[in-house]
Amino acid sequence: MRDQQLVIVGASSGGLDAVLALLAALSPDYSVPLLVVLHQRANRESGVPAMLARNTHLQVLEVEDKLSINAGHLYVAPPNYHVLIEKEKLLSLSIEPPVNYCRPSIDVTLESAAFVYREWLVACVLSGANQDGAEGAREVKRRGGRVYVQDAAEAQVGTMPQAVAAAVSVDGVLSMGGMAEMLNRMNRSECAT
Amino acid sequence: MIAAVERNSELLDDFEIEVECLLEALFLRWGHDFRGYSRASLRRRVARYLADTGIQRMADLQHELIRDPQRCQHFVRGLTVNVTDMFRDPAFYSVLRTQVIPELRSHPFIKIWHAGCSTGEEAYSMSILLQEEGLAERAVIYATDINSRVLEHARTGIYHDKMLVTARENYQASGGKVQLDDYISTGYERFIMDPVLKRNIVFTTHDLVTDQVFGEMQLVICRNVLIYFRRELQSRVLTLFYESLDMGGFLGLGIKESLSALPNQNSFRIVDSAVRLFQRID
């Protein structure tokens, strides 16, 4: 039943290193689906999926129109598109205007994911220099999901995780090692059920 | 019966039920059919519409939509996403230059359908490309959209100059032969497309959901429209494109879209997988 849960990792400036550190600390049997929303420059082919693929056992896919969400996979939001989640647990894309000057916007993804995954959603907001993710985190909490942020002291840029922690009562302020541990635990308890 | 009701109330929350009712009402009253649209983005835009207009309840919106054609028009315009750029995804245009243009040269008359052209930036981009390749004299671009308001904008060929930096970059990256500025005039924080570019563009409304085939095209372009459709509707629209294309004609989709919903995918070959360009071969 690992398909029942979804982990969304939102990251911006300084966030790629944090994502890599998180992946490095995931246990080899970790398989709850991960969706990474990383702010990237538009109109460039992204090197991020290939870079992540070299650093994880999970199968890495850049999000395409109506891709289904499956265990053992890591999905990456493509530059210049918002990623939304359909009720059928499909990923869908939109080129609606940028939100918080961002496309993909973490807020957009979190809001739509909270609607579908409710208490089965875990949102992790890492290093970044803006406020994207704070609105989305409110929606995640409202629907019963959990929100974790990177420890601002550890983050290269602490603004984004701090904005989230100011917006909602977060479930944890963690180092990347601590966040991986939390995800590993969640993965194990999923196994048991 | 009761069991079914309980099950449904578990699957759909109140707002979702109201959205479904609204879509049904729009179709029954005005024939606007959004029932095949992907719901995540649609829900977002309905919520945004409520916030923007200050209408408090979905029931009130539905009441107005059924009775007031102006409200309906305003709402439908709000539902469609109208975002585009000059030479959006420049690699797509450079592949058009290298793979498609050489084949189009053999045609005495070239018909191109740009479906979902929004405010027209990409139609003008195509017109520039045809100029530079010496095909403008015998080509026509049918640029269509469901939204008549954005087509009015498209016909003016006037855009805000905050778009200009990206437009120039994209033009160069697409393999443009001169400067984008050779095709525009600027002033008053706007830029306007050279009227020559309009000569071979026909802007007209067309609804991919309810309207029919556009016949015998050599090239159909429909980018970042299918992402808003569910698979059943994608399948219908891709079939519409197939039927609108000449044998050997080309189909260009958005770079994250695919033919996977098409019943007979073997009727196309992949010309370039990265930019999602296909050719009808059957």
Coordinates of C-alpha atoms in Angstrom, one line a residue, chain A residues 13 125-132 134 152 155-166:
Chain A
S13 CA 17.9 28.2 -4.3
V125 CA 10.3 22.1 2.2
L126 CA 14.0 22.7 1.8
S127 CA 16.4 25.5 1.1
G128 CA 15.1 28.5 -0.8
A129 CA 15.0 32.2 -1.0
N130 CA 11.3 33.0 -1.4
Q131 CA 8.0 32.2 0.2
D132 CA 6.8 29.5 -2.2
A134 CA 3.9 28.4 2.7
A152 CA 17.2 26.9 8.5
A155 CA 19.8 25.2 4.7
Q156 CA 22.0 27.2 2.3
V157 CA 19.1 29.7 2.2
G158 CA 16.7 29.6 5.1
T159 CA 14.0 31.9 3.9
M160 CA 11.6 29.3 2.4
P161 CA 11.6 26.8 5.2
Q162 CA 11.2 29.6 7.7
A163 CA 8.3 31.0 5.8
V164 CA 6.6 27.6 6.0
A165 CA 7.3 27.3 9.7
A166 CA 5.8 30.7 10.2

